[in-house]
Coordinates of C-alpha atoms in Angstrom, one line a residue:
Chain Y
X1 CA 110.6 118.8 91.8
X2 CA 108.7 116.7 94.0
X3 CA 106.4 118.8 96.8
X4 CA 105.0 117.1 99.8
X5 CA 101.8 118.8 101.1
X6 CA 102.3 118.6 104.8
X7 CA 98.9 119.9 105.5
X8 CA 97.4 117.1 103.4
X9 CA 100.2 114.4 104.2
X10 CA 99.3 111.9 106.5
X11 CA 102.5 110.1 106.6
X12 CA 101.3 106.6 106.3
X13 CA 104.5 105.6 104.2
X14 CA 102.8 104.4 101.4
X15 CA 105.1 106.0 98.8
X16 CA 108.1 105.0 100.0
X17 CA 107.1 101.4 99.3
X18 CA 106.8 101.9 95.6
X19 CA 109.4 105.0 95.0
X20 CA 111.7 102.7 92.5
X21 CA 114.6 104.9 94.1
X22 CA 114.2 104.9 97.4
X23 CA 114.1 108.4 97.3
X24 CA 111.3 108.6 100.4
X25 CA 111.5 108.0 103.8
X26 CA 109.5 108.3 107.1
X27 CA 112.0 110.3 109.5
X28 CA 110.3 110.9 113.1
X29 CA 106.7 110.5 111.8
X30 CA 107.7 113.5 108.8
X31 CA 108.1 112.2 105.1
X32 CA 111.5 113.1 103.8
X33 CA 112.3 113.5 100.0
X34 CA 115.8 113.1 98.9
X35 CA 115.9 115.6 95.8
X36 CA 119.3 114.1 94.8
X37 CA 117.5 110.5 94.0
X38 CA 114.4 111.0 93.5
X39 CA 113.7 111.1 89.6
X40 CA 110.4 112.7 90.2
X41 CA 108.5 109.9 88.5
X42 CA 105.2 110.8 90.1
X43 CA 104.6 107.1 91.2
X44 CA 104.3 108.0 94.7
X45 CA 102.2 111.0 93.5
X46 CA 100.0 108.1 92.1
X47 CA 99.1 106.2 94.6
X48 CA 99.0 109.0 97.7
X49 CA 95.6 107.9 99.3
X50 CA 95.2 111.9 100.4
X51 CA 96.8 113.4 97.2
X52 CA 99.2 114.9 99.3
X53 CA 102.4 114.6 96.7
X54 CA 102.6 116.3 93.1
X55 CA 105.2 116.4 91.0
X56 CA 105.5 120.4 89.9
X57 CA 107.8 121.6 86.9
X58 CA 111.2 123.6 88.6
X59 CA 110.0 127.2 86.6
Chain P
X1 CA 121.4 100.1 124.2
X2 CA 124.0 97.6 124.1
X3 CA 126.9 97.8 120.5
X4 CA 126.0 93.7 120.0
X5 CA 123.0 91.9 119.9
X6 CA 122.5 87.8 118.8
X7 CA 119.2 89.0 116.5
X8 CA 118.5 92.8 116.3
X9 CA 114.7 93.4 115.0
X10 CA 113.5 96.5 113.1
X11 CA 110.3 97.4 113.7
X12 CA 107.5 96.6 116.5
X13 CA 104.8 95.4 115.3
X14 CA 103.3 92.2 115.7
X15 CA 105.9 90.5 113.1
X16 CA 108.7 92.4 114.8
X17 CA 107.4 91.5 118.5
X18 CA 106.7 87.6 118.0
X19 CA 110.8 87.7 116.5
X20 CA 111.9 89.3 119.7
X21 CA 109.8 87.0 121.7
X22 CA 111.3 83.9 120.1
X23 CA 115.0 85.1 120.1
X24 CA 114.4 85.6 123.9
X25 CA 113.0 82.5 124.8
X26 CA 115.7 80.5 123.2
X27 CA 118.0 82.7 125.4
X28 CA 119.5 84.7 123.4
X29 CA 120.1 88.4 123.4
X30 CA 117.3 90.6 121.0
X31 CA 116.9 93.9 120.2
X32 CA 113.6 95.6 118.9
X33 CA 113.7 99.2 117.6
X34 CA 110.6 101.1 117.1
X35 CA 111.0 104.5 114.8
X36 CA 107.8 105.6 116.6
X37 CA 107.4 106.9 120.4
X38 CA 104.7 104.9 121.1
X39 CA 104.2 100.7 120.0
X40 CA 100.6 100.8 118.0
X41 CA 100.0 104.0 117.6
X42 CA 99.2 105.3 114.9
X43 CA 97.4 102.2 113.8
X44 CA 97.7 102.0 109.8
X45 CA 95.3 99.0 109.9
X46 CA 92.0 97.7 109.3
X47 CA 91.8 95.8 112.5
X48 CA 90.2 92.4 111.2
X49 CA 92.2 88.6 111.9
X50 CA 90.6 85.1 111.3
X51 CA 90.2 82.3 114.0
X52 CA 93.4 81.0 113.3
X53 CA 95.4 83.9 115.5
X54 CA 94.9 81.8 118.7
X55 CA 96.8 79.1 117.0
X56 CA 100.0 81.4 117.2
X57 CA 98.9 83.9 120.8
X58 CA 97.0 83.3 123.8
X59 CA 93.9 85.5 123.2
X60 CA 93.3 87.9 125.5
X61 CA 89.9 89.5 125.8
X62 CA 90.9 92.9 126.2
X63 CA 92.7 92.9 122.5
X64 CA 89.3 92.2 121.2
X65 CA 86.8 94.8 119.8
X66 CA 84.2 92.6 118.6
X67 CA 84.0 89.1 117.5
X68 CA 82.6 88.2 113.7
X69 CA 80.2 85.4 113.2
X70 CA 79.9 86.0 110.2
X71 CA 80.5 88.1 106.6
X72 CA 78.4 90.0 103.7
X73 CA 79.6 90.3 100.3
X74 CA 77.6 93.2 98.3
X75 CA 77.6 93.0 95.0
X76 CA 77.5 96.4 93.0
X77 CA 73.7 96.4 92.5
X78 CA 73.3 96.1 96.0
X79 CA 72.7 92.3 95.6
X80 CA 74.2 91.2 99.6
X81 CA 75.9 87.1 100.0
X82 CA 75.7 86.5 103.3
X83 CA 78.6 84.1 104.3
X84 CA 77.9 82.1 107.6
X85 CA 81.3 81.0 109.5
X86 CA 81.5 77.7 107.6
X87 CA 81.6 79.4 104.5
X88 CA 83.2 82.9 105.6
X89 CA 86.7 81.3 106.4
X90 CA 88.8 84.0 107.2
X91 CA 86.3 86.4 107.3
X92 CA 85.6 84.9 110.6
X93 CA 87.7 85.7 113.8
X94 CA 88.1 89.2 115.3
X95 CA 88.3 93.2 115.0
X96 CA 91.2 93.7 117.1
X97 CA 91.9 97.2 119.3
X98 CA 95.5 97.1 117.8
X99 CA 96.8 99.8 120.0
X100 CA 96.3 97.6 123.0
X101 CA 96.8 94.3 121.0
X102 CA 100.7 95.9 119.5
X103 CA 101.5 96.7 122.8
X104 CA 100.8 93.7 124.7
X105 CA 102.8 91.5 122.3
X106 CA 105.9 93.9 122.7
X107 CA 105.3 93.7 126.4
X108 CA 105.8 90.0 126.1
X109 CA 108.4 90.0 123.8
X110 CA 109.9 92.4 126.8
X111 CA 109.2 90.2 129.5
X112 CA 110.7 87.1 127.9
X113 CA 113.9 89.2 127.8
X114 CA 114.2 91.2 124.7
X115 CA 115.6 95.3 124.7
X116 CA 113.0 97.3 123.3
X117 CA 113.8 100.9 122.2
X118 CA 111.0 103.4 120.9
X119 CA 111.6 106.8 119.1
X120 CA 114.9 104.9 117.5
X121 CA 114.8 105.0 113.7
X122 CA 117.2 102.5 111.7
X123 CA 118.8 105.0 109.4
X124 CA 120.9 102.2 107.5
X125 CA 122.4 99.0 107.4
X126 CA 126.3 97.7 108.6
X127 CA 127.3 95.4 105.5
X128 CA 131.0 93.9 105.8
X129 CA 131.4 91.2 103.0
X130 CA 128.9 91.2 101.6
X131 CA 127.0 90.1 104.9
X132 CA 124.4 92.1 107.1
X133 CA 126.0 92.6 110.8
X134 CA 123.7 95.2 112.5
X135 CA 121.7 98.8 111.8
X136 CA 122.7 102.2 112.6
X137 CA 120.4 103.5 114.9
X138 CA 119.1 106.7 115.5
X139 CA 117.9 107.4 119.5
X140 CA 118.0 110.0 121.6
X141 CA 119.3 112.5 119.5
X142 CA 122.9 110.0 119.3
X143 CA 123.7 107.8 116.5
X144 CA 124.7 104.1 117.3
X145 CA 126.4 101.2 115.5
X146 CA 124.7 98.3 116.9
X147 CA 125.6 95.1 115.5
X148 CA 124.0 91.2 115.4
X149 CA 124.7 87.9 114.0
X150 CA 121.0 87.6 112.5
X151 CA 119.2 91.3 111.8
X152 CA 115.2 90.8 111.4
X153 CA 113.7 93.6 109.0
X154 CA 110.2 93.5 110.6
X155 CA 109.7 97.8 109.4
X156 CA 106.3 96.6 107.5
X157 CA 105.2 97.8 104.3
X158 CA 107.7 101.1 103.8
X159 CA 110.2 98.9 104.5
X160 CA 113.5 100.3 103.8
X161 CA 116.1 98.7 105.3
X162 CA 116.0 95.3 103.3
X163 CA 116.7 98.1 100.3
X164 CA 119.8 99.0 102.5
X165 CA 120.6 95.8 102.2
X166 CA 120.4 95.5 98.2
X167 CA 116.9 93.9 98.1
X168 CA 114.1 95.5 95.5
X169 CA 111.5 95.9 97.8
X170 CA 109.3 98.3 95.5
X171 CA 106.0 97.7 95.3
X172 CA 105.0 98.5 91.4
X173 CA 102.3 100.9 91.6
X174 CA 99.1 98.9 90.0
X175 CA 100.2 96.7 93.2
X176 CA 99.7 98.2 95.7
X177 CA 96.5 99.1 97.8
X178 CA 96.1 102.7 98.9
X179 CA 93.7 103.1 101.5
X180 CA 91.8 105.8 103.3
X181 CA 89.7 104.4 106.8
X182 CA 87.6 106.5 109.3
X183 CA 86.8 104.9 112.8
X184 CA 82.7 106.0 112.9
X185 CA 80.5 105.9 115.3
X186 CA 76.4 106.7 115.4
X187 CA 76.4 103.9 112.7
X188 CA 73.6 101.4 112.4
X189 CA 75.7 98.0 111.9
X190 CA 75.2 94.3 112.8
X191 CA 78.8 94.0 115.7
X192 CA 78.7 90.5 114.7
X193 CA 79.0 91.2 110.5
X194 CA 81.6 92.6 108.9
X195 CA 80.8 93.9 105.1
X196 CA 82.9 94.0 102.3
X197 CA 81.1 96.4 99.0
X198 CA 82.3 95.1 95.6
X199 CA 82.7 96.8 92.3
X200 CA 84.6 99.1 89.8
X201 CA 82.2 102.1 91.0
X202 CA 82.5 101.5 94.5
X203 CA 86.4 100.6 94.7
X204 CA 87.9 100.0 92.1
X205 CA 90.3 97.0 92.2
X206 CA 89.8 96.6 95.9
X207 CA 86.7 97.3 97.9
X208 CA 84.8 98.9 100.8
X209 CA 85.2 97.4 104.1
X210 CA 83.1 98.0 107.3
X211 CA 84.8 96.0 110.2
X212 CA 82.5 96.1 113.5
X213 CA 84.0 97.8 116.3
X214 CA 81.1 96.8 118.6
X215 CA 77.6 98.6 118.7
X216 CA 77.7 101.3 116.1
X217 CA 81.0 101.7 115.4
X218 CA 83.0 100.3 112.8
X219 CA 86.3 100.6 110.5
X220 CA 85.0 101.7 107.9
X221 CA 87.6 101.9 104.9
X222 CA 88.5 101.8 101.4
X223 CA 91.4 100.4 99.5
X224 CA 91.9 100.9 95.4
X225 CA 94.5 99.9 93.1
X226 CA 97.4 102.5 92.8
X227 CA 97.1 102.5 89.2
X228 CA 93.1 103.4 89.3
X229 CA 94.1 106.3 92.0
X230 CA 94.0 110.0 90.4
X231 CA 92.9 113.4 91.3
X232 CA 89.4 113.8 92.4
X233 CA 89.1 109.5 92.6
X234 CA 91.2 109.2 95.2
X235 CA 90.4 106.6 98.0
X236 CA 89.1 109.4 100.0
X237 CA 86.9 110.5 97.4
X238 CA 85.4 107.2 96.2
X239 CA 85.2 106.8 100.8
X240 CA 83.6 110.1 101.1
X241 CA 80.7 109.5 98.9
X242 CA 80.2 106.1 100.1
X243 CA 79.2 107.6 103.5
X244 CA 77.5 110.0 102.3
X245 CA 75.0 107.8 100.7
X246 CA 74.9 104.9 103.4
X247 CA 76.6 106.4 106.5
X248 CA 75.2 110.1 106.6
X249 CA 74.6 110.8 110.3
X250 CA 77.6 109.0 111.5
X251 CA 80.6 110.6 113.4
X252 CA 84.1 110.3 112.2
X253 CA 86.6 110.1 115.1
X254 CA 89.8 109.1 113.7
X255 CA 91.4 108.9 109.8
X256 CA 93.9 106.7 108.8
X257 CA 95.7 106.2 105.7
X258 CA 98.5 103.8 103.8
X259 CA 99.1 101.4 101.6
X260 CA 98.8 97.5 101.5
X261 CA 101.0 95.4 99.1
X262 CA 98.7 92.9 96.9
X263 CA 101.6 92.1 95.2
X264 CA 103.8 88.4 95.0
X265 CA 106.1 87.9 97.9
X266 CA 109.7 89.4 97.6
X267 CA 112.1 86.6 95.7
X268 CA 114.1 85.5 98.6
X269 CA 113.1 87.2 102.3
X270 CA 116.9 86.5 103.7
X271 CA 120.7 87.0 102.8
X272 CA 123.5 86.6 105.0
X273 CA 122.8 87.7 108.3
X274 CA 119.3 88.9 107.6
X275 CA 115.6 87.9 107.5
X276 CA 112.6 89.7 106.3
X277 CA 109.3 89.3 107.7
X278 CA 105.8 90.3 107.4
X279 CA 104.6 93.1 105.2
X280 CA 108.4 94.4 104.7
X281 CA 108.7 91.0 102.7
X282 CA 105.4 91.7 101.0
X283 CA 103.1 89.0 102.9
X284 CA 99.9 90.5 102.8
X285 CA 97.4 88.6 101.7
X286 CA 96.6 90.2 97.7
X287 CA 92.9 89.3 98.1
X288 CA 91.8 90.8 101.8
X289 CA 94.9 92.7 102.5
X290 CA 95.3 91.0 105.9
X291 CA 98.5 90.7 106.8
X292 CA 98.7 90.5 110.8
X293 CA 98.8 86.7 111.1
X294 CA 101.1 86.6 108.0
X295 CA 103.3 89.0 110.0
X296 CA 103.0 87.0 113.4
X297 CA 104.1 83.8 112.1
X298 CA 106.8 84.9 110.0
X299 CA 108.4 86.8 113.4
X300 CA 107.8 84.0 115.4
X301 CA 109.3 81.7 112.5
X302 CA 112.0 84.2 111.7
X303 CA 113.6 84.0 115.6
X304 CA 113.3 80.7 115.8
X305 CA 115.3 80.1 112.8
X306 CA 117.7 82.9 114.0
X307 CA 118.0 81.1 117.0
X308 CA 118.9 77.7 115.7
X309 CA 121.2 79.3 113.1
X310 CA 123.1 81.2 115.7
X311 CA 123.5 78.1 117.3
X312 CA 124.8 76.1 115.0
X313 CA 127.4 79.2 114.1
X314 CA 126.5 79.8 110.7
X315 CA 124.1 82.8 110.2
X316 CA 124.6 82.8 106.2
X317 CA 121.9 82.9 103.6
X318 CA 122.1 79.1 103.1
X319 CA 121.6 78.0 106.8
X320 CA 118.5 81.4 106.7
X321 CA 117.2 80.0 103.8
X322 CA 115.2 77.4 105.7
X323 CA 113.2 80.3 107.1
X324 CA 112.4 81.4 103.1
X325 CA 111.7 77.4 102.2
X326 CA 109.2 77.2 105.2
X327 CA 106.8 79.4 105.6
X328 CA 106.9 79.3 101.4
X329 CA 105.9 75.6 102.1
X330 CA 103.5 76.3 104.7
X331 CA 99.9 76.7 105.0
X332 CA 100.1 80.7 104.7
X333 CA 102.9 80.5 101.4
X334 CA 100.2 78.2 99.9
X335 CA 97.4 80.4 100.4
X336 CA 99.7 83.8 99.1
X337 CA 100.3 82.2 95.9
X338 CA 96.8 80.9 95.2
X339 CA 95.0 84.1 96.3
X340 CA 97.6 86.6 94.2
X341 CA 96.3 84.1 91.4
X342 CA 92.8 84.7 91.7
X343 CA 93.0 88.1 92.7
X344 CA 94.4 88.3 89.4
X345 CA 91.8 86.9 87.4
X346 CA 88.8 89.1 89.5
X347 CA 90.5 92.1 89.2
X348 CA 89.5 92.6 85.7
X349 CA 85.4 91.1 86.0
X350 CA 83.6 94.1 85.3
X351 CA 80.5 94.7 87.5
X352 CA 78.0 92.9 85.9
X353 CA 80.1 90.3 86.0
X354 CA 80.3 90.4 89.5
X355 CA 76.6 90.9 89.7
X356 CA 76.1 87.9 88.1
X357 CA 78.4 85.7 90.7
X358 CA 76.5 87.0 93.0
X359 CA 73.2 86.8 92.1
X360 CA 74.0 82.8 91.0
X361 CA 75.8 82.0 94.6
X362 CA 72.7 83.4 95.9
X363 CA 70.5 80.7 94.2
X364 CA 72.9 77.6 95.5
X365 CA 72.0 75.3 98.2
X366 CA 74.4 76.7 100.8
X367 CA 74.2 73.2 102.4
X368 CA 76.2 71.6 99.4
X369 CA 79.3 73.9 99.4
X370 CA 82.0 72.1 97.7
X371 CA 84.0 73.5 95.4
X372 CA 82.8 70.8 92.6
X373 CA 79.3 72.1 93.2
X374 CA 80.2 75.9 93.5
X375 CA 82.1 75.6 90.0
X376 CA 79.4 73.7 88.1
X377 CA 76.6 76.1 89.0
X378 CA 78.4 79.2 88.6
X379 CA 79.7 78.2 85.3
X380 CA 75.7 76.8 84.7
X381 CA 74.9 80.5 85.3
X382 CA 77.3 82.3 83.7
X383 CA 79.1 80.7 80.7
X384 CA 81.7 83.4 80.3
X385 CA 83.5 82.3 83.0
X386 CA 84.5 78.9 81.1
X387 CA 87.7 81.2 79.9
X388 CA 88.5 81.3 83.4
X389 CA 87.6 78.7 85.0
X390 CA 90.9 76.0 84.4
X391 CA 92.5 78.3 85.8
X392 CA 90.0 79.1 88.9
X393 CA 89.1 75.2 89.2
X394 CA 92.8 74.6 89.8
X395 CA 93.5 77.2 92.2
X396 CA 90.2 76.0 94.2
X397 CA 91.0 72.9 94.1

């Protein structure tokens, strides 16, 4: 599953740009993951400029 | 907030308020929704426009931070090209306060007649057949239907309502910039400079910027390629020790982070009943990053086209197109494609490669600066770059 860091996060909406599934969004300044879309790819993981999103097996 | 609207604009920022200003001066009714509570704040945004800004606003000294005479490149050895304004091109211009600068050009998008609405979030798009006729919005705590002839995506680089609309709008990940930037202060800098540090060790596939903010402070930011981004070399890392070894006593007052697409321009920026502008259409310049003037006359383009097309009763992708066919015509198109091409080709020059650029610009006469003369030393001084060079010659050119 995909796990934002909200302590780290620093919502700049740079992984929604490149989440191939539009899975990310910015709602009210707060990043929003929809688990039902997102593929959990780790691209936005990738290119977080504060590390703030990691991808982390369900067990 | 009113159910219909001639053009309804998502997103104000400069792209989003130059739209709204042009839809309202051709008297028609506009729209602009802001998802934030506040127009330019947080700024996600190094700050920096060339000259050519007063050719689209009125400049007004108060948007103004400090004004840049000139530019230095430094090379990764520490090698420094000074470019003087002739030479800098659009290195030379402004640091804008954007906070100020965002909310004055809403303000006149406001006083030539447009809505504005802050705090209200487009959480989708109204399609019937096939065509774009408004945005649900989100304000207030109440959801609204609000519909338009023309809808302008102006939501900047997380764009996500052309997506709504059945456009790919992802960025692919080597593609995109992500950037770190602190606003210092207690920094020894030249307010008339701005620096840009070069190299795979420094940044790499991007570079270090330091944009003068006026005596001792400055931007001071980073942006690398996603695909070179990892844990422990992220931007804020490669930042971090930057300032640490040239910046140690200054003071970091603000942080900023996001992402800048150096990638080609969407396909198409319209469809039936909608136009996409700015960075949401992926108009950031691949080499700098800059995209505030790209964003500005894309709004300003976008309404007037809206305007004329709502005129003339047909607000369908063919009569929009001429929106997509000019500015891909224009000055700014010209510049997108020829700069995505050489970013291309100097993402991949190693740094003693870059070094060596450098060090052979450094021994030119800066008086002769034509390309033909740039192109025949350079290659005089550094062979390799024959493999190149068609390629660069033509882009120059």
């Amino acid at each position: 599953m995909l796990v934002i860091k909200r302590e780290v996060c620093g919502y700049c909406g740079a992984c929604v740009s490149v989440c191939p599934k539009g899975a990310l969004e910015l709602v009210d300044a707060y990043l929003t993951v929809d688990p039902d879309t997102c593929t959990e790819c780790g691209i936005c993981s990738g290119i977080c400029p504060l590390g703030a999103l990691e991808v982390k097996n369900a067990e | 907030m009113q159910s219909k609207y001639d053009v309804l604009v998502i997103g104000g920022g400069p792209g989003g308020a130059m739209a709204g200003k042009a839809v309202a001066e051709a008297g028609l009714s506009c729209c602009i929704v802001e998802k934030r509570p506040a127009i330019g704040a947080p700024v996600r945004c190094a700050e920096g426009v060339g000259n050519e800004i007063s050719e689209l606003v009125d400049l007004d000294p108060k948007w103004i931070s400090s004004k840049i005479e000139g530019a230095q490149l430094i090379a990764p050895d520490g090698q420094v090209l000074e470019l003087n304004p002739e030479m800098a091109g659009n290195e030379v211009g402004y640091v804008l306060d954007r906070k100020i600068f965002d909310r004055d050009l809403v303000w006149k998008a406001a006083n030539a007649g447009c809505d504005v609405f802050v705090k209200s979030r487009a959480s989708g798009a109204i399609i019937k057949d096939g065509k774009v006729c408004g945005a649900t919005i989100e304000h207030g705590g109440e959801t609204f239907d609000v519909y338009a002839d023309v809808v302008i995506a102006a939501d900047g680089v997380e764009s996500k309502f052309a997506r709504w609309c059945g456009i790919n709008t992802t960025v692919p990940m080597a593609e995109i910039e992500t950037c770190v930037q602190y606003l210092m202060t207690n920094i020894d800098i030249d307010p008339g400079l701005n620096a840009f540090y070069l190299g795979r060790e420094v940044a790499p596939e991007g570079y270090i910027w330091i944009f003068s903010k006026g005596d001792r402070t400055a931007n001071v930011g980073i942006g690398i390629s996603g695909k070179m981004c990892k844990d422990g070399k992220r931007p804020k890392d490669y930042l971090d020790a930057f300032i640490a070894e040239h910046l140690p006593n200054g003071k970091i007052i603000e942080l900023i982070v996001g992402g800048v697409s150096a990638c080609k321009p969407l396909e198409c920026t319209v469809a039936d009943g909608l136009i996409i502008v700015g960075d949401a259409a992926r108009l950031s310049d691949p080499i700098t990053g800059g995209g505030i003037i790209n964003a500005m006359y894309t709004g300003k383009l976008a309404g007037e086209v809206a305007a004329e097309s709502i005129a003339a009763g047909d607000c369908s992708k063919k009569t929009l197109i001429k929106y997509d066919t000019e500015w891909r015509n224009s000055k700014m198109g010209k510049a997108l494609k020829r700069n995505y091409q050489v970013k291309e080709i100097f993402i991949k020059l190693k740094d003693e490669k870059l070094n060596s650029i450098v060090s052979s610009v450094n021994k030119l006469d800066m008086e002769i600066f034509d390309t033909k003369y740039l192109i025949r030393e350079l290659v005089k001084y550094n062979p390799w770059l024959l493999k190149d060079i068609g390629t660069l010659k033509r882009l120059l050119d």
